[in-house]
PDB file of C-alpha atoms in Angstrom:
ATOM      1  CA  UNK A   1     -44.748 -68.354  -3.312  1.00 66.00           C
ATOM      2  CA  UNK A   2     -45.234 -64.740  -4.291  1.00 80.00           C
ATOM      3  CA  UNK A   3     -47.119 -62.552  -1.798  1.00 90.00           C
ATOM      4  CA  UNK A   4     -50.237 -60.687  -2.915  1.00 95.00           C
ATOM      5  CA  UNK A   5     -48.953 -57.134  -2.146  1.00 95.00           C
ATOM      6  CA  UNK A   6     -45.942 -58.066  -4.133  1.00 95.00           C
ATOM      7  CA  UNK A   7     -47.789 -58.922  -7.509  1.00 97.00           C
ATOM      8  CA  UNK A   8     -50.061 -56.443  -6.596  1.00 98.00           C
ATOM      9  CA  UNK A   9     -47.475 -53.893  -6.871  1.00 97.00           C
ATOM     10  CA  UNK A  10     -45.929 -56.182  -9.879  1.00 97.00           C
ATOM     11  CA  UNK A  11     -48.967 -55.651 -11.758  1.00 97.00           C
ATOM     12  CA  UNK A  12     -49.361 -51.772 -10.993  1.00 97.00           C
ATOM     13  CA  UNK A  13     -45.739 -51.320 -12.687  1.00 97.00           C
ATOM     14  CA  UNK A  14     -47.288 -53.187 -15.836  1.00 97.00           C
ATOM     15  CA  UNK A  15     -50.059 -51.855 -16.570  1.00 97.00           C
ATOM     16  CA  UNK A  16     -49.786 -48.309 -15.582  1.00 97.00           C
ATOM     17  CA  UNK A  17     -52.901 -45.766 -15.362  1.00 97.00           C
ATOM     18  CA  UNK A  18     -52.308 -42.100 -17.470  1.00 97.00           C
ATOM     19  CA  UNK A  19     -53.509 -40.339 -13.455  1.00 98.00           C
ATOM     20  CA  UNK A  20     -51.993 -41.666 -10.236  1.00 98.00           C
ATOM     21  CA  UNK A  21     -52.216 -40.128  -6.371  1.00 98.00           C
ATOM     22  CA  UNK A  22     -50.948 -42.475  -3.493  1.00 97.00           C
ATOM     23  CA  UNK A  23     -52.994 -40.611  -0.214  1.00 97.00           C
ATOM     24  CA  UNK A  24     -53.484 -42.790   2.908  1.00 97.00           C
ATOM     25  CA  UNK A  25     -51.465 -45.728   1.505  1.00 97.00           C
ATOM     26  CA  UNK A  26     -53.579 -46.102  -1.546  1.00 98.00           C
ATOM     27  CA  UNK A  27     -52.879 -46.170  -5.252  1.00 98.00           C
ATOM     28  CA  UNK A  28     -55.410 -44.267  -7.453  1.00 98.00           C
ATOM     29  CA  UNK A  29     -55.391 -44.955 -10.915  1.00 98.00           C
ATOM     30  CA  UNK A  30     -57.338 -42.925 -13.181  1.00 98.00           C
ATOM     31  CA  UNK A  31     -57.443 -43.170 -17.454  1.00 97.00           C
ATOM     32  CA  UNK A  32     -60.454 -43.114 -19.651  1.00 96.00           C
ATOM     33  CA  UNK A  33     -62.754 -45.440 -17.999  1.00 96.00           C
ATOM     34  CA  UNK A  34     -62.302 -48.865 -20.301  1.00 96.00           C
ATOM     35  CA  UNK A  35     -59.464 -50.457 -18.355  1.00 96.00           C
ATOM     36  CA  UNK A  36     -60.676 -51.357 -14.599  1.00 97.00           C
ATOM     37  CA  UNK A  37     -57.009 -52.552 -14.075  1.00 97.00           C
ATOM     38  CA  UNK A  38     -56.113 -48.433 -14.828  1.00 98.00           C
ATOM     39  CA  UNK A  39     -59.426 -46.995 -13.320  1.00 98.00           C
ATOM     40  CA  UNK A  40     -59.624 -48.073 -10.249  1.00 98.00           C
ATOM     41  CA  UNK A  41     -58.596 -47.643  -6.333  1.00 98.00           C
ATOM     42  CA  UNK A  42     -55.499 -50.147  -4.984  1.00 98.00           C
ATOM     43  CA  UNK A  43     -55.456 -50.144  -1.507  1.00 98.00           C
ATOM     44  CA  UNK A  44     -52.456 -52.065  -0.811  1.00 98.00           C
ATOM     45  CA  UNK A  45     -51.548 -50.602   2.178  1.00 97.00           C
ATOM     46  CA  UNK A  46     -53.119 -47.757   4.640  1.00 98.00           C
ATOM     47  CA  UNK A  47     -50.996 -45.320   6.558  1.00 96.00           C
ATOM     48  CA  UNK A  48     -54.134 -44.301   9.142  1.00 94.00           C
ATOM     49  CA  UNK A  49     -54.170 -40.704   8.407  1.00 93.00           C
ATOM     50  CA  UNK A  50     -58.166 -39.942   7.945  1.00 95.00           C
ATOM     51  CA  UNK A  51     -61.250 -42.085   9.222  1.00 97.00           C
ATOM     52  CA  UNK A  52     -61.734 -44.450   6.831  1.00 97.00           C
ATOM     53  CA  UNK A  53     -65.242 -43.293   5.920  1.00 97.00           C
ATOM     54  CA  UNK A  54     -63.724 -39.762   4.743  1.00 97.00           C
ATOM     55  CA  UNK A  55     -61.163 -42.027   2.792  1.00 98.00           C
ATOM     56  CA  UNK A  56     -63.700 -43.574   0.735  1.00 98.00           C
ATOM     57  CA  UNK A  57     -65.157 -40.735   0.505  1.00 98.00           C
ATOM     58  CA  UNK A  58     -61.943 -38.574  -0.761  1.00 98.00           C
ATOM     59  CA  UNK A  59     -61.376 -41.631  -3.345  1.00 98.00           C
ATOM     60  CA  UNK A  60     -65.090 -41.379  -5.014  1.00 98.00           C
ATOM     61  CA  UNK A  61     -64.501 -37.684  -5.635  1.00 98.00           C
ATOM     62  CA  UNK A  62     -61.074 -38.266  -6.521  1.00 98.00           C
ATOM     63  CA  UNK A  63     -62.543 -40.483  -9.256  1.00 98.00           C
ATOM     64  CA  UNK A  64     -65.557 -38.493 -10.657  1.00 98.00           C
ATOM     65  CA  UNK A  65     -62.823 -35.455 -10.909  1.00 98.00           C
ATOM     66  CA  UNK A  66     -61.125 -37.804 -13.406  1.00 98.00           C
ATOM     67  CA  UNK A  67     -64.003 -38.620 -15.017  1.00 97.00           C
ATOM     68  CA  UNK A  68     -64.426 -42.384 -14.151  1.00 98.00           C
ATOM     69  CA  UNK A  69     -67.269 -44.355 -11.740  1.00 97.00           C
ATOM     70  CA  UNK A  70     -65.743 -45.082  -8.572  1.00 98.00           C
ATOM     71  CA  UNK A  71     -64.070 -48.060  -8.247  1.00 98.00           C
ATOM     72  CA  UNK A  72     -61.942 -49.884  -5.256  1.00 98.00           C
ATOM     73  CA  UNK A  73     -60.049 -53.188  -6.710  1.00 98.00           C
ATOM     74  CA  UNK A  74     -60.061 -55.447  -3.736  1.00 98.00           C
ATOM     75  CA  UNK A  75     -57.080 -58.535  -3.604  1.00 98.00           C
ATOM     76  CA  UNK A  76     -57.436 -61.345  -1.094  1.00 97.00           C
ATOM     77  CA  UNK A  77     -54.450 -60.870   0.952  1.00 96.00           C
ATOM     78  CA  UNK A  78     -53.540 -57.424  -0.273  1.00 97.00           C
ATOM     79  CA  UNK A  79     -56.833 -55.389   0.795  1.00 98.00           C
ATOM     80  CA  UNK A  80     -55.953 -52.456   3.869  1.00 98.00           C
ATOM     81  CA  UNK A  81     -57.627 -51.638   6.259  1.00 98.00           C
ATOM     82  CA  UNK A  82     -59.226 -55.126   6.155  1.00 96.00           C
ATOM     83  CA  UNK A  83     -62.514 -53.410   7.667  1.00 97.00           C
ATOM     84  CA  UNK A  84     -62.522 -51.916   4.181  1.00 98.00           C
ATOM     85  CA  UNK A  85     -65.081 -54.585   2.151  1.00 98.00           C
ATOM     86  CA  UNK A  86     -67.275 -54.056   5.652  1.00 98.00           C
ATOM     87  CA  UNK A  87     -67.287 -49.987   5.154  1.00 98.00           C
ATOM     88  CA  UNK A  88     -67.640 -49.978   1.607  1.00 98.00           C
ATOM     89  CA  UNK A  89     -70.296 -52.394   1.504  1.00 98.00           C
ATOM     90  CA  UNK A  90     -72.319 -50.218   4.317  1.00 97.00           C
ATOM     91  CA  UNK A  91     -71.667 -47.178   1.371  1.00 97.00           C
ATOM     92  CA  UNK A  92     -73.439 -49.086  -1.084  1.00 98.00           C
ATOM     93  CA  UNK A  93     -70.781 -50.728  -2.828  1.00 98.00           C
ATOM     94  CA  UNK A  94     -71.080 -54.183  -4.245  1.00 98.00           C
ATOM     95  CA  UNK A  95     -68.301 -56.505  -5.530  1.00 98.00           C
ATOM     96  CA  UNK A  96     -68.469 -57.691  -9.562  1.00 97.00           C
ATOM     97  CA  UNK A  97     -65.863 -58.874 -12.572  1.00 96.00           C
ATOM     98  CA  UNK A  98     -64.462 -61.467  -9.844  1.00 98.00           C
ATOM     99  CA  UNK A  99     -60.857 -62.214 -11.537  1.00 98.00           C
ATOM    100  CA  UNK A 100     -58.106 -64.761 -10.947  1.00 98.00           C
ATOM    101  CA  UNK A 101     -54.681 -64.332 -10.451  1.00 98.00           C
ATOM    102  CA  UNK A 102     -53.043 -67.205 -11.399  1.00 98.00           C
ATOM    103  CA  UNK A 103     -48.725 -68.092 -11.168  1.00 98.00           C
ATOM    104  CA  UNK A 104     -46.253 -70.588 -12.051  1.00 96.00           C
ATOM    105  CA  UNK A 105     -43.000 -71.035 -11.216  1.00 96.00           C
ATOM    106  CA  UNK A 106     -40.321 -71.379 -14.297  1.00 95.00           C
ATOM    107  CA  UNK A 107     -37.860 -73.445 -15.337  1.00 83.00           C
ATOM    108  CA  UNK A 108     -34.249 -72.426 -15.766  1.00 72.00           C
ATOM    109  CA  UNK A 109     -33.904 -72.953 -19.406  1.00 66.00           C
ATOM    110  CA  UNK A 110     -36.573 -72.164 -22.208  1.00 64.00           C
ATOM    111  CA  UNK A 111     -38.837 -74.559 -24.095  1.00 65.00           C
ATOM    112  CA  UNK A 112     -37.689 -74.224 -27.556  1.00 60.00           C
ATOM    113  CA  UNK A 113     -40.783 -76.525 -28.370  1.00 57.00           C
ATOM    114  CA  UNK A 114     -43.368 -73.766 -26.413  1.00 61.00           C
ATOM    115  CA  UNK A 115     -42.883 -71.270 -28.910  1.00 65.00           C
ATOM    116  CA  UNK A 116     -43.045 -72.756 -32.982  1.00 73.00           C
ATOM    117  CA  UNK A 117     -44.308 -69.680 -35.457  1.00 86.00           C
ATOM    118  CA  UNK A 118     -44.306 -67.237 -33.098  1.00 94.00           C
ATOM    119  CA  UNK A 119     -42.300 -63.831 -33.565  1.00 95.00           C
ATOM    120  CA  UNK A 120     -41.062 -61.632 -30.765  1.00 96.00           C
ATOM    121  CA  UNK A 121     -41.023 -57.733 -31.333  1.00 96.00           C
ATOM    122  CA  UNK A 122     -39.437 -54.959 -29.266  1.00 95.00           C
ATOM    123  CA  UNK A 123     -41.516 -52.699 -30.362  1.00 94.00           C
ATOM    124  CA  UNK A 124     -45.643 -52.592 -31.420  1.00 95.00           C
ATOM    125  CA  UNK A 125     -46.375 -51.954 -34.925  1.00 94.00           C
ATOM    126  CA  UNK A 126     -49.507 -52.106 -36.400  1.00 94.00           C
ATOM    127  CA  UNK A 127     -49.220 -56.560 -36.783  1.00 94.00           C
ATOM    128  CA  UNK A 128     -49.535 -56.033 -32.623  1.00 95.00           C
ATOM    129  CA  UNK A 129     -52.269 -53.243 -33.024  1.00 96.00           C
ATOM    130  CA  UNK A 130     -54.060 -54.865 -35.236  1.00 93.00           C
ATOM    131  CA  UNK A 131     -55.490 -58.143 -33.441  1.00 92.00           C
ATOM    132  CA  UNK A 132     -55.764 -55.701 -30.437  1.00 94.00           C
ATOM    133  CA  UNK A 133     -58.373 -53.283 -32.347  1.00 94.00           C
ATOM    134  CA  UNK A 134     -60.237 -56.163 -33.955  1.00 91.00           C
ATOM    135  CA  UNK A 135     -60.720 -57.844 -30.559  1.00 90.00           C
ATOM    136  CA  UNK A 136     -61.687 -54.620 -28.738  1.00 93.00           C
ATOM    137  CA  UNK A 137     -65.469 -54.150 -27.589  1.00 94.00           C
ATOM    138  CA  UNK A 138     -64.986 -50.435 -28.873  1.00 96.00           C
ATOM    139  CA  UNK A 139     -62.626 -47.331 -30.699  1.00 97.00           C
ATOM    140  CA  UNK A 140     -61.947 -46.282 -27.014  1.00 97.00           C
ATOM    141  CA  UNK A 141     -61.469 -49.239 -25.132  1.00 97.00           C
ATOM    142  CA  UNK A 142     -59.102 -49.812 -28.063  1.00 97.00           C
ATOM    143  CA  UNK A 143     -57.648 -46.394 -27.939  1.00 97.00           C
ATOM    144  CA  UNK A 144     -57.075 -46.363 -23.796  1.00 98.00           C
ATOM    145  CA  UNK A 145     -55.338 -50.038 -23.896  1.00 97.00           C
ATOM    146  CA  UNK A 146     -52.721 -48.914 -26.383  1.00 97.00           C
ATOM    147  CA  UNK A 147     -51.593 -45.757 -24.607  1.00 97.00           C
ATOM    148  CA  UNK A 148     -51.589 -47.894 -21.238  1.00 97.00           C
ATOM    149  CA  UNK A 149     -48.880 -50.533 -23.309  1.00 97.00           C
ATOM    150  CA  UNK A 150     -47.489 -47.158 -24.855  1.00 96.00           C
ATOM    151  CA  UNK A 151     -46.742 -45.993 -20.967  1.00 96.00           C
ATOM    152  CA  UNK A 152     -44.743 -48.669 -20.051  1.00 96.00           C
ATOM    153  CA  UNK A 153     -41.623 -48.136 -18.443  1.00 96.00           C
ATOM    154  CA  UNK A 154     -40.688 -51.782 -17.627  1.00 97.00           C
ATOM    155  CA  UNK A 155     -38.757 -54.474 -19.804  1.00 97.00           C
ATOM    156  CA  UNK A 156     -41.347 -55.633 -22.220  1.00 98.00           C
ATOM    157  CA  UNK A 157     -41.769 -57.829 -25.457  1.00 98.00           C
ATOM    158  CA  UNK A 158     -44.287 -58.391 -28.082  1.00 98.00           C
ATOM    159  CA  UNK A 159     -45.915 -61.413 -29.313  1.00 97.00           C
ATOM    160  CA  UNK A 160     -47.606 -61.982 -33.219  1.00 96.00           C
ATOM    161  CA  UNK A 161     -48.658 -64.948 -34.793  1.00 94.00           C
ATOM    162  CA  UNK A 162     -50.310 -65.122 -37.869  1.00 92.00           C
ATOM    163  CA  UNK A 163     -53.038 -67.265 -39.451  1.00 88.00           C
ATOM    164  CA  UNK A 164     -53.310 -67.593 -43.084  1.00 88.00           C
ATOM    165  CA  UNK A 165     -50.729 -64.842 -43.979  1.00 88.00           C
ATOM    166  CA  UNK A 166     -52.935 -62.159 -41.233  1.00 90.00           C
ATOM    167  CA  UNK A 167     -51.812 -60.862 -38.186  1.00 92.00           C
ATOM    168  CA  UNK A 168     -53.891 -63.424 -35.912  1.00 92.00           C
ATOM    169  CA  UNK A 169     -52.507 -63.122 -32.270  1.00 94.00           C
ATOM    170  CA  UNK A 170     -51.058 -60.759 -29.592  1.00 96.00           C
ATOM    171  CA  UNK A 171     -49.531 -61.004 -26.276  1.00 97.00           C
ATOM    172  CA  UNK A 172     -47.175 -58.965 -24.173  1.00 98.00           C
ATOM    173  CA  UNK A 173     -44.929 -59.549 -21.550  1.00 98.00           C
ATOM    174  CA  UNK A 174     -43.931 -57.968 -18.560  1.00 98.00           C
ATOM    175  CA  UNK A 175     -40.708 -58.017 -16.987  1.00 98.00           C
ATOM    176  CA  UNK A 176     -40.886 -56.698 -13.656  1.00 97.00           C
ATOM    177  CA  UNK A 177     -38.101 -58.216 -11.770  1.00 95.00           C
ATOM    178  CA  UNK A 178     -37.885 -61.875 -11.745  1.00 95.00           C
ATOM    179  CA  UNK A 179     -40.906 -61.763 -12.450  1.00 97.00           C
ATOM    180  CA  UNK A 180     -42.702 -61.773 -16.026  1.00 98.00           C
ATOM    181  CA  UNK A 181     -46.566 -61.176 -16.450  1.00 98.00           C
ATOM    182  CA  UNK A 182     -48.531 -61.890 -19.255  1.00 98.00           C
ATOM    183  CA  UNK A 183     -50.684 -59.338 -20.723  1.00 98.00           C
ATOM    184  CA  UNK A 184     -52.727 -58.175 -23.762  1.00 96.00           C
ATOM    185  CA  UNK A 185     -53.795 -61.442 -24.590  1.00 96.00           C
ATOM    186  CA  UNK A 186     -55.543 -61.084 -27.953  1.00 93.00           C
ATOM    187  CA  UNK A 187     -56.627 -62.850 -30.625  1.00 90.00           C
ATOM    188  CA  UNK A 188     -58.738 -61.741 -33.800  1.00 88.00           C
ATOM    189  CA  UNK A 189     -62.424 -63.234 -33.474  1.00 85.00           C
ATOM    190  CA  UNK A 190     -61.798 -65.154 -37.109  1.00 88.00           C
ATOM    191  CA  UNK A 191     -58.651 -66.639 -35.727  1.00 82.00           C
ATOM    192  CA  UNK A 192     -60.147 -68.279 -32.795  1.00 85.00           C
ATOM    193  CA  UNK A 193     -60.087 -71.794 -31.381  1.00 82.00           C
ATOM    194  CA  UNK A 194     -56.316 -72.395 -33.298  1.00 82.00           C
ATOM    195  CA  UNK A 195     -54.100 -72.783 -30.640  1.00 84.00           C
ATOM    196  CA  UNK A 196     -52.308 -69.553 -31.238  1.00 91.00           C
ATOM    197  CA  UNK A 197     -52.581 -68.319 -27.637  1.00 92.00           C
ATOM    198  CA  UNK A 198     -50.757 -71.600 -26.220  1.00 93.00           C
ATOM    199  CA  UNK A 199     -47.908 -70.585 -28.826  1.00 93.00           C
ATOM    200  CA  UNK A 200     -48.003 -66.778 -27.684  1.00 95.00           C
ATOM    201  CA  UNK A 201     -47.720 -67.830 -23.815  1.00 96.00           C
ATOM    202  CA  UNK A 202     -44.971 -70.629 -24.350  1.00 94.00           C
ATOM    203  CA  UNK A 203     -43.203 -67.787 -26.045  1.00 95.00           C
ATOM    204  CA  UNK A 204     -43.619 -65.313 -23.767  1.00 96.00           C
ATOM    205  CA  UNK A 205     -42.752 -67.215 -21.106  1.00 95.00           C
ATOM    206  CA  UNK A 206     -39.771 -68.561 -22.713  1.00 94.00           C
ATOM    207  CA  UNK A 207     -38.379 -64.919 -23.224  1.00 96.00           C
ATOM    208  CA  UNK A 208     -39.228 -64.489 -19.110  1.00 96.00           C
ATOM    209  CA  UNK A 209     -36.972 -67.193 -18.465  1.00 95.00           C
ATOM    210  CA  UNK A 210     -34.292 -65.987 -20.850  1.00 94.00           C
ATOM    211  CA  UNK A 211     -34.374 -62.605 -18.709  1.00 95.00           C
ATOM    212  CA  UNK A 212     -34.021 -64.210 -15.209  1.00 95.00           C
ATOM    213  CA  UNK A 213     -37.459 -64.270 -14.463  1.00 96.00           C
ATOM    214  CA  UNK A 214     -38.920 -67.029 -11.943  1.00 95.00           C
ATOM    215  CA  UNK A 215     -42.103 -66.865 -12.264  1.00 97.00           C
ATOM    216  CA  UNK A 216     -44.339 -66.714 -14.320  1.00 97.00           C
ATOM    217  CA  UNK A 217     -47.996 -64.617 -13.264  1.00 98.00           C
ATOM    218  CA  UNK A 218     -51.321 -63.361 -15.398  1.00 98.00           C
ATOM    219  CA  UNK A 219     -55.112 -62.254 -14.680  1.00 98.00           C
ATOM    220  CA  UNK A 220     -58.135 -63.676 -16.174  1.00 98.00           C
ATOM    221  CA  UNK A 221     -61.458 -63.166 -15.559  1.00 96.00           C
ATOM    222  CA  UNK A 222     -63.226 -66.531 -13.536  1.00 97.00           C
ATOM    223  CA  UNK A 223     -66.215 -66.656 -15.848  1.00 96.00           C
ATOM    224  CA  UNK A 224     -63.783 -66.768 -18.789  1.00 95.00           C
ATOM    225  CA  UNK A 225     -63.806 -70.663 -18.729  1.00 95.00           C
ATOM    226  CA  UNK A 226     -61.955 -71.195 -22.176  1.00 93.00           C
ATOM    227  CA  UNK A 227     -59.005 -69.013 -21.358  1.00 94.00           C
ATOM    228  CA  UNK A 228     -59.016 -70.516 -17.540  1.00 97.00           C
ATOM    229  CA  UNK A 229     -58.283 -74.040 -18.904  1.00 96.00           C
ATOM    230  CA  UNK A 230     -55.725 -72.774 -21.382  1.00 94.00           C
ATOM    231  CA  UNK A 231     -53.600 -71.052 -18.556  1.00 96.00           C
ATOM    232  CA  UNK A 232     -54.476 -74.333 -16.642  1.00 97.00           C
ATOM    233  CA  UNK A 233     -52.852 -76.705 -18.944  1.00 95.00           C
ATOM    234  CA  UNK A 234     -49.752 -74.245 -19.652  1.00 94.00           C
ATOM    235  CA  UNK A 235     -49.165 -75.007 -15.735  1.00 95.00           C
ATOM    236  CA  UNK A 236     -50.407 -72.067 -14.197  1.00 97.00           C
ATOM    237  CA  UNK A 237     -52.647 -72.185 -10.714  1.00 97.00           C
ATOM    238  CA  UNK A 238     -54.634 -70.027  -8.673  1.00 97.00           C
ATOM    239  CA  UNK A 239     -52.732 -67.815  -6.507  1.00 97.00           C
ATOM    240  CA  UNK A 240     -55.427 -65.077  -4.928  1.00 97.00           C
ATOM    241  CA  UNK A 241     -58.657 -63.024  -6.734  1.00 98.00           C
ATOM    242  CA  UNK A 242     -59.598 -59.865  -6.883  1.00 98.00           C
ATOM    243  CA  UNK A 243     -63.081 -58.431  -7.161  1.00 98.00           C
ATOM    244  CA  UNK A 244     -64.099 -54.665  -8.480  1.00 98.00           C
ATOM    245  CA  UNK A 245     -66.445 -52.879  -6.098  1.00 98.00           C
ATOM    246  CA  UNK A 246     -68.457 -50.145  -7.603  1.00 98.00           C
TER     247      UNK A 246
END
């Protein structure tokens, strides 16, 4: 069983923010606003070193500076101080965008079976971009999630399938460690409801395994119903959530 400040920290490496500070045990993350992954506050840990209400207070300025709403991204298990939901709720914050973390452990050899039609890149071209910008609620949300994946430092592969000779379906994965996390999940609103993401994750997974990795994590949003019951049946299970608090 992975520990929440462990995947916490997993999942920082992956999906890194263009601004970071670290004060009083906390990880700031500041980018263009789209991401709330990349734009928010992490406290995973809290070294003591200023009241708590001048904390908060220090990370809402720190945000406006960069030009985002403040934001504290609170993980069951992984929150410090754990007076913090009490003290930001008393400064008007209020949790939203609850999200699920969800795990599996892996197998030692791949499922050759998981992964039919679907090609693995090193490297993003525009087959990866394109799904990405169709999918995207806007130019910038679509602009800030590609120089996040364009950041990465981390061991990291690509996923494409196509539908009817088109670039249909993205994925990336994470290797941080032993362990690989699944990211970028995208798929191109006419390619929908094909199976393509079951393909994507099988593959993704498979190149985890192939790596060393054992285990296998992603984050989905909890009203997201359709893409809960897909990680579902590919074996994955609730491990913590996380809630935004603006």
């Amino acid at each position: 069983m992975i520990d929440a400040p462990a995947l916490e920290r997993a999942c920082l490496r992956a999906w890194p923010g263009a601004h970071v500070e670290t004060p009083f045990g906390w990880v700031m993350q500041a980018t263009q606003g789209h991401s709330l992954r990349a734009n928010a506050i992490w406290p995973l840990d809290w070294s003591g070193e200023a009241s708590l209400a001048d904390a908060i207070t220090y990370a809402a300025d720190w945000c406006r500076k960069h030009d985002i709403a403040p934001c504290f991204k609170l993980a069951d298990g992984a929150t410090f101080p754990s007076n913090l939901p009490m003290t930001l709720d008393v400064h008007g914050y209020s949790p939203t965008h609850e999200t699920l973390v969800m795990t599996r452990t892996l197998r030692r050899s791949p499922d050759a079976s998981a992964a039919d039609g679907v090609l693995l890149l090193n490297g993003a071209n525009d087959s990866i971009w394109s799904p990405l910008r169709q999918s995207a609620p806007s130019a910038e949300d679509y602009a800030e999630r590609r120089a996040i994946v364009e950041r990465l430092a981390e061991p990291h592969v690509f996923a494409l399938m196509q539908s009817e000779g088109r670039d249909a379906a993205i994925g990336l994965g994470v290797l941080t460690g032993d362990l690989i996390g699944l990211y970028l999940m995208r798929t191109a609103p006419w390619a929908r409801r094909r199976g393509l993401a079951a393909a994507i994750v099988g593959a993704l997974i498979n190149w985890g395994v192939a790596r060393g990795a054992c285990a296998a994590y992603l984050q989905v949003e909890k009203d997201n119903a359709p893409a809960v019951a897909l990680y579902e049946r590919a074996g994955f299970t609730l491990a913590y959530r996380y809630r935004y608090w603006r």
